[in-house]
XYZ file of C-alpha atoms in Angstrom:
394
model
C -23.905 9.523 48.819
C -26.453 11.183 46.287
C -24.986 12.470 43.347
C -24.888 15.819 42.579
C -27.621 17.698 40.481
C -26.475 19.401 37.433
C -28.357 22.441 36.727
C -29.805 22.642 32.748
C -28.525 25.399 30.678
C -32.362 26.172 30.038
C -33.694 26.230 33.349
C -36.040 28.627 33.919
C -36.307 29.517 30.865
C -39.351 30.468 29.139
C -40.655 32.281 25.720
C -38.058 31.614 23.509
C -38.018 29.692 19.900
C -35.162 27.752 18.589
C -34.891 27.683 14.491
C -32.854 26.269 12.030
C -31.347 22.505 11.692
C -31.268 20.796 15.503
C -29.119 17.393 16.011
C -29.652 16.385 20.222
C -27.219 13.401 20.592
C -26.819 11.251 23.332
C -23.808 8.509 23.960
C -25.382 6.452 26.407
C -22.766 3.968 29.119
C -24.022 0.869 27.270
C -23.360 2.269 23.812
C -19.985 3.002 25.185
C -19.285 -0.238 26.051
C -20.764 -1.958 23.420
C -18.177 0.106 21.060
C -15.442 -0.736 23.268
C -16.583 -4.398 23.480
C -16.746 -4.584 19.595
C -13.035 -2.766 19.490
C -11.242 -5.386 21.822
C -13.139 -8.549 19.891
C -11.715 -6.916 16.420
C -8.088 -6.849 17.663
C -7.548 -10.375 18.067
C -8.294 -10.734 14.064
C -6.487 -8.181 12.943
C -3.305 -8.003 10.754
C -1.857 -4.677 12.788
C 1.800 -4.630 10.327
C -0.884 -4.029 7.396
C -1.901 -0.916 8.658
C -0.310 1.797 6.810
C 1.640 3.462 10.038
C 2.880 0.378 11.839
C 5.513 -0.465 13.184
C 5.902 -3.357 10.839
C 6.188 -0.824 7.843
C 8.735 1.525 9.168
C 10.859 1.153 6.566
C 8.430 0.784 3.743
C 9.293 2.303 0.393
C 7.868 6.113 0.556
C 7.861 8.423 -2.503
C 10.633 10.864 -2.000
C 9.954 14.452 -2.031
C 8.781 16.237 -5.183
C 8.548 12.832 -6.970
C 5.264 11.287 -7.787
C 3.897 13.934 -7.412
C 1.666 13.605 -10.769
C 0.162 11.140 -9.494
C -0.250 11.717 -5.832
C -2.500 14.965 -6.793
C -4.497 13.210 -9.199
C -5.409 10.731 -6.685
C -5.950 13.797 -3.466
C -7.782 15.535 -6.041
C -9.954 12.174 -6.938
C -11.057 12.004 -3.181
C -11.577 15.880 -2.727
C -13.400 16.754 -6.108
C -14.833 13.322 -7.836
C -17.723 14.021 -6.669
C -18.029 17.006 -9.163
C -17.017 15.233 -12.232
C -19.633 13.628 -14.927
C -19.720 10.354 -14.186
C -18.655 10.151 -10.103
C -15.867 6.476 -9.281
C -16.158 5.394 -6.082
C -12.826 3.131 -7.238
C -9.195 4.197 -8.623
C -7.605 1.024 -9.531
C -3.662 1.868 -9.825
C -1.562 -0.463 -11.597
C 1.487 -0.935 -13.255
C 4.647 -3.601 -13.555
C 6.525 -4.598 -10.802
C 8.951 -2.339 -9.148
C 7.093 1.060 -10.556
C 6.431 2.548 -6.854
C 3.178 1.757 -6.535
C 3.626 0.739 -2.860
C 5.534 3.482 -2.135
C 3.028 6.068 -4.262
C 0.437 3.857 -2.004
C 2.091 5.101 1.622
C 2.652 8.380 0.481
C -1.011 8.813 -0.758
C -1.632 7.588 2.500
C 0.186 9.807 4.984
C -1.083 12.994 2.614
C -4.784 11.975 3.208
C -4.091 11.393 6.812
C -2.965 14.932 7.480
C -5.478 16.050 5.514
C -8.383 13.912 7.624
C -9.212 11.879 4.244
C -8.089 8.570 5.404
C -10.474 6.326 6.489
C -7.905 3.512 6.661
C -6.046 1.001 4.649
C -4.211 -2.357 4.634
C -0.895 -2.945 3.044
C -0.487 -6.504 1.610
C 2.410 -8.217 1.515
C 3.257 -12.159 0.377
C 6.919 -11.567 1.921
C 5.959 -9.991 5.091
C 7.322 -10.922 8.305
C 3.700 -11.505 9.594
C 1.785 -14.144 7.248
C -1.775 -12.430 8.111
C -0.602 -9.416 5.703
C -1.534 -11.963 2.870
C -4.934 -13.057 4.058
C -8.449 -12.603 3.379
C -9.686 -12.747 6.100
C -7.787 -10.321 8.215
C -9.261 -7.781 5.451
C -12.450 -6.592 7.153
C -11.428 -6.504 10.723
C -8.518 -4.818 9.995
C -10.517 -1.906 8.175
C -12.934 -2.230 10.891
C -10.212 -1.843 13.832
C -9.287 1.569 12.094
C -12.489 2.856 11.520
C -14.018 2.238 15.183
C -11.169 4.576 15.557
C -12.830 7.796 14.362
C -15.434 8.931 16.677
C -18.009 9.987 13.876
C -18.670 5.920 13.857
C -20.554 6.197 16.977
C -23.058 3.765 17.596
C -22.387 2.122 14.400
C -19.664 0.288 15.613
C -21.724 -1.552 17.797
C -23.385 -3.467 14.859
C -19.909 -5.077 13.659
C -20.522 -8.479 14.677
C -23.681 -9.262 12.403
C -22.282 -6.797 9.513
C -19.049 -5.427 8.543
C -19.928 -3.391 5.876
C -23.049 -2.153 6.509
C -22.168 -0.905 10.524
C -19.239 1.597 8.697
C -21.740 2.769 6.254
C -24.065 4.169 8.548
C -24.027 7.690 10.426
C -21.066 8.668 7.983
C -22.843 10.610 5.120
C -20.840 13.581 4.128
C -17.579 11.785 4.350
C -15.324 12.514 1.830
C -12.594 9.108 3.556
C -10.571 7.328 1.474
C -9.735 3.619 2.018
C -6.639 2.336 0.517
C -5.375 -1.245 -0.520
C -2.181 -2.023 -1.700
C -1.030 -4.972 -3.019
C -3.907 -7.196 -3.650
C -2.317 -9.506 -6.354
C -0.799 -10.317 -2.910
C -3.363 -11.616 -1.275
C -3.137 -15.664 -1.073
C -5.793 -18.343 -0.299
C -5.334 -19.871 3.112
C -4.670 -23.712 2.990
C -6.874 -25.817 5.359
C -5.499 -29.080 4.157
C -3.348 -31.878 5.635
C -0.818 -31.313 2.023
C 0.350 -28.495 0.102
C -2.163 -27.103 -3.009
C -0.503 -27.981 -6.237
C 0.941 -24.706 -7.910
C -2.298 -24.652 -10.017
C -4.711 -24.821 -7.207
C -2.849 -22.349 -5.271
C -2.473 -19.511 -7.981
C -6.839 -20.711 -8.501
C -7.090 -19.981 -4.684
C -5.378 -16.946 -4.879
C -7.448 -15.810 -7.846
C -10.642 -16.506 -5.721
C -9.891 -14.773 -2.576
C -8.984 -11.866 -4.421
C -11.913 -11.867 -6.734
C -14.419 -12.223 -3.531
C -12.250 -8.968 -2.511
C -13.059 -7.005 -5.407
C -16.740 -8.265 -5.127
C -17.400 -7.311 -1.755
C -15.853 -4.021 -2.540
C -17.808 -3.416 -5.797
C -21.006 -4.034 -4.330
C -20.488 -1.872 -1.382
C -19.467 0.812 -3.495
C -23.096 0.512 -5.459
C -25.084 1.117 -2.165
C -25.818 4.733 -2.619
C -25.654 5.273 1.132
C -21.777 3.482 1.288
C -20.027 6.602 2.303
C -16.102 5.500 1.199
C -13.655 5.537 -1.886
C -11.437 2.981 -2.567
C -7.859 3.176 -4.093
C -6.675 0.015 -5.022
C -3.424 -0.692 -6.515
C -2.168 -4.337 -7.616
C -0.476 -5.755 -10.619
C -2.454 -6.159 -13.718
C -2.830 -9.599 -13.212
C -5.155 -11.264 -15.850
C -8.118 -11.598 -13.741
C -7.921 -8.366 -11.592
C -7.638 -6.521 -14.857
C -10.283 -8.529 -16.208
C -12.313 -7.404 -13.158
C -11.511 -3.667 -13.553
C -11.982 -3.384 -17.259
C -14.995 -5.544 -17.334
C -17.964 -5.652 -14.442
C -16.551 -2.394 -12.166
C -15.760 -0.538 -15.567
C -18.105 1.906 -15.133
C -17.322 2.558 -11.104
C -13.624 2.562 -11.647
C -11.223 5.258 -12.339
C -7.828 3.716 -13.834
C -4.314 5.055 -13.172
C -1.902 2.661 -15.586
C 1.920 3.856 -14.186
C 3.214 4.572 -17.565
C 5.343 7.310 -19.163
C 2.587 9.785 -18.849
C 3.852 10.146 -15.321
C 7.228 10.883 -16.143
C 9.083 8.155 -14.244
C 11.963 9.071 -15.493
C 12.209 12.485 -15.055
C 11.016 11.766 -11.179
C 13.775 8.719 -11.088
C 16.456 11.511 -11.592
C 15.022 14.634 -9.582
C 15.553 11.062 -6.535
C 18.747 10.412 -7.790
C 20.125 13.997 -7.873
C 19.203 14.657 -4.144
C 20.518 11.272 -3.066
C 24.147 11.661 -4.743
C 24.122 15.294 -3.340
C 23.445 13.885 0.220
C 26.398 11.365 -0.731
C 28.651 14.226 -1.720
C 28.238 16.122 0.993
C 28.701 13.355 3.529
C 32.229 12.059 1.696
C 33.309 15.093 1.191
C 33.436 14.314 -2.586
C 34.199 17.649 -5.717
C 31.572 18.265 -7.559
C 30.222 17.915 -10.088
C 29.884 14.299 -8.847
C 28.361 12.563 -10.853
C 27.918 13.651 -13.979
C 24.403 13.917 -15.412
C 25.407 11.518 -18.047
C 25.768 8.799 -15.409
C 22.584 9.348 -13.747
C 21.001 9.358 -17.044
C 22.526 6.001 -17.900
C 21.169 4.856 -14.789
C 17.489 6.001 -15.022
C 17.708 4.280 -18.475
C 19.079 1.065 -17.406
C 15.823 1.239 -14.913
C 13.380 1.437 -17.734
C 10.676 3.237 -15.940
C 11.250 0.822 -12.613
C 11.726 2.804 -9.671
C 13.725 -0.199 -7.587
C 16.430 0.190 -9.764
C 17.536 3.418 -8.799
C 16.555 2.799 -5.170
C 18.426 -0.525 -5.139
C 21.682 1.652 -6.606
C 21.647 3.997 -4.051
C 20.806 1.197 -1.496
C 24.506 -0.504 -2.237
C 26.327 2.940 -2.139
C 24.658 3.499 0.988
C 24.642 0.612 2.759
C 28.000 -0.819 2.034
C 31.516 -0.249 3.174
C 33.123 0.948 0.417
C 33.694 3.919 -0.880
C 30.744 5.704 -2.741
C 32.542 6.673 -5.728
C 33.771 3.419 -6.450
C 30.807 1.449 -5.764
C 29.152 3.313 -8.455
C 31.891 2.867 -10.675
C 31.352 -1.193 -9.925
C 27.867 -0.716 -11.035
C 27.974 1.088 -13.951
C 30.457 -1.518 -15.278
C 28.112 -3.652 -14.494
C 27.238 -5.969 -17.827
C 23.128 -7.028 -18.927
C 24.024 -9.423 -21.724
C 21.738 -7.206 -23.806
C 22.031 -3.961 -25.289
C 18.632 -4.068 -25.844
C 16.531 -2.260 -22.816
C 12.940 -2.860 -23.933
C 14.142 -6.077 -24.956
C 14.753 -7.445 -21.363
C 13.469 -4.865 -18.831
C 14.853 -6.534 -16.204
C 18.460 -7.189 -17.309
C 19.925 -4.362 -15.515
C 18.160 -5.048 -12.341
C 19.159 -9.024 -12.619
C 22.866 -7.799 -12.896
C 22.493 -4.952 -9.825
C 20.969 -7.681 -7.780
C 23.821 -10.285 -8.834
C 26.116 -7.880 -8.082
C 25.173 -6.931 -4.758
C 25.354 -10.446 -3.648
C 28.702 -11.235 -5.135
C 30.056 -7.837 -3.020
C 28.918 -9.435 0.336
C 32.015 -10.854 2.029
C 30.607 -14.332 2.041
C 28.476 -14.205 -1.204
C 27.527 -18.531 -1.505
C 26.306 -18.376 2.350
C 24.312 -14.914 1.718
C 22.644 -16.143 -0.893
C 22.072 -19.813 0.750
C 20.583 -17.338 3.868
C 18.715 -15.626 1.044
C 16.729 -18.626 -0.289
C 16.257 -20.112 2.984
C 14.493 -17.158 4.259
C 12.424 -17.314 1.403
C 11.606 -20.736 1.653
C 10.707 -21.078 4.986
C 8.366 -17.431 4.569
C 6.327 -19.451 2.139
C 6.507 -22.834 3.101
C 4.986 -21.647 6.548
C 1.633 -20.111 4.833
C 2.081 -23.668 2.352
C 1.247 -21.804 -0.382
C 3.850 -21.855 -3.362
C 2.773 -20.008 -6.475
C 3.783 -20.583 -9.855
C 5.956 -16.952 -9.247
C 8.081 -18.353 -6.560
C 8.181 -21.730 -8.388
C 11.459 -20.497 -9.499
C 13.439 -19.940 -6.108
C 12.887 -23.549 -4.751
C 16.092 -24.574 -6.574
C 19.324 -24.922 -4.184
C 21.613 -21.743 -5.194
């Protein structure tokens, strides 16, 4: 059967001119394939719970409303207006101690530049994740790839994957004002291709590598003049990524250090007044409950680290107990230390001990506990000198 003839919007036509800018573009069968060829060889590398919205991150920490929200703008406003500033970043490294949100500032950043079309995509590591590709190098690229062939402004450029990553995502995208975001790379570890385990000093050396070829890769893309992409990158300040930031990529990075010029604190209790109000309500509890001096104690005992006051209202919501009296257990709770900025951490230690101790069977949840852990990192065979610690029987 012959196929139909379609009839050109111009036919006939005749002494006319056509002015201005003129783009004629035509997606041909074999570019079609050729992009969905290059899509299907990309998913079998992939690390699909590091993207930002999978299902593997459904309960990810998320910034709760009206907190972070410092930050969050700063960061929106980075991608929107840094072109217009002096000196134009193509980077914003954020940083900070553990347990100061910046996963959680991370997937909020991320859902606000989604809605807003700025996200070009993003991968989430994680050394604890249920899937041990969220820590790897090499699931990096196609990962960022995968999303990217995505968005149909790519076109043929996806086609050119195979022979370069980098490049084929840089091209036919000028204009873009996408974002891509990294969390976690202090996660990142060194695959082991060995018969036996690397030595806690060659693995934290691997580590160190794979994330410095990262960071390089990255850097270098972001000099091309034609690279078309920001980068947010937030990781610990671990010696040699800060050594990184603050030495070669100083003068392409923006840096965001999570300190008190945020206002953690005042964030910490704006979370922990709409939490206990949700608790009220639900138990039926008189108000005022509780006071502001206990929530103050609390944001205090978390010295600027958001898990505290997450993991508090974790254990008064997850448990059986009553509410009220769960928080009486914790602020009874003892550090050892009067002496915050002494030992950071005190409080938390204590919370966590806590928590375990309230479990009905507290020696087999923690035995469960460290066997979790154990097998999770004896499976990539990669123990750092961080987890050293936890390969002691409880």
């Amino acid at each position: 059967m012959a196929e139909p003839i379609t009839m050109s919007n111009f036919h006939g036509a005749h002494d006319f001119n056509i002015e201005g800018d003129i783009n004629i573009y035509a997606k041909s069968h074999h570019e079609v394939r050729s992009r969905l060829s290059a899509v299907k060889e990309l998913r079998d590398h992939i690390a699909a719970g590091a993207m930002h919205d999978s299902e593997e991150r459904c309960d990810a920490p998320k910034c709760h409303r009206e907190t972070r929200l410092a930050v969050q703008d700063e960061l929106v406003q980075w991608i929107e207006q840094g072109d217009e500033e002096p000196q134009p970043k193509k980077i914003i490294w954020v940083t900070g101690p553990a347990g100061g949100g910046k996963t959680a500032i991370m997937g909020s950043t991320a859902d606000t530049c989604q809605e807003k079309g700025l996200l070009a995509c993003g991968f989430f590591f994680s050394s604890f994740a249920a899937s041990a590709n969220r820590r790897l190098k090499k699931c990096l690229v196609p990962t960022l790839a995968y999303q990217l062939a995505q968005h149909d402004a790519l076109g043929s450029a996806i086609g050119g994957l195979r022979s370069s990553a980098f490049a084929a995502i840089a091209r036919g995208t000028r204009g873009w004002k996408f974002t891509v975001l990294i969390d976690g790379l202090d996660e990142c570890q060194a695959q082991e291709h060995g018969a036996m385990p690397r030595s806690l000093e060659e693995a934290a050396r691997a580590n160190e590598v794979d994330q410095m070829e990262i960071l390089h890769a990255l850097y270098e893309a972001t000099n091309d003049p034609t690279f078309p992409f920001r980068f947010i990158i937030a990781s610990r300040p671990e010696p040699a990524i800060k050594s990184f930031f603050t030495g070669i990529a100083h003068h392409t990075t923006k840096k965001i250090f999570l300190d008190d010029k945020y206002d953690p604190d005042a964030d910490m209790l704006l979370f922990l007044q709409s939490k206990f109000e949700t608790i009220r309500l639900r138990y039926q509890l008189t108000a005022p409950w509780p006071t502001e001096d206990v929530k103050r104690t609390l944001v205090g005992n978390a010295s600027g680290q958001f898990i505290y006051v997450a993991t508090v209202m974790r254990f008064l919501e997850g448990s059986s107990g009553p509410p009220h009296e769960l928080l009486d257990q914790v602020m009874k709770l003892r550090t050892g230390s009067q002496d915050v900025s002494a030992k950071p951490f005190a409080a938390l230690d204590a919370l966590y001990t806590h928590v375990l101790n309230s479990s009905p069977k507290p020696l087999l949840a923690a035995r469960w506990l460290s066997l979790i852990f154990r097998t999770n990192l004896l499976e990539h065979r990669t123990i750092t000198p961080h987890h050293a610690g936890y390969f002691t029987s409880p």
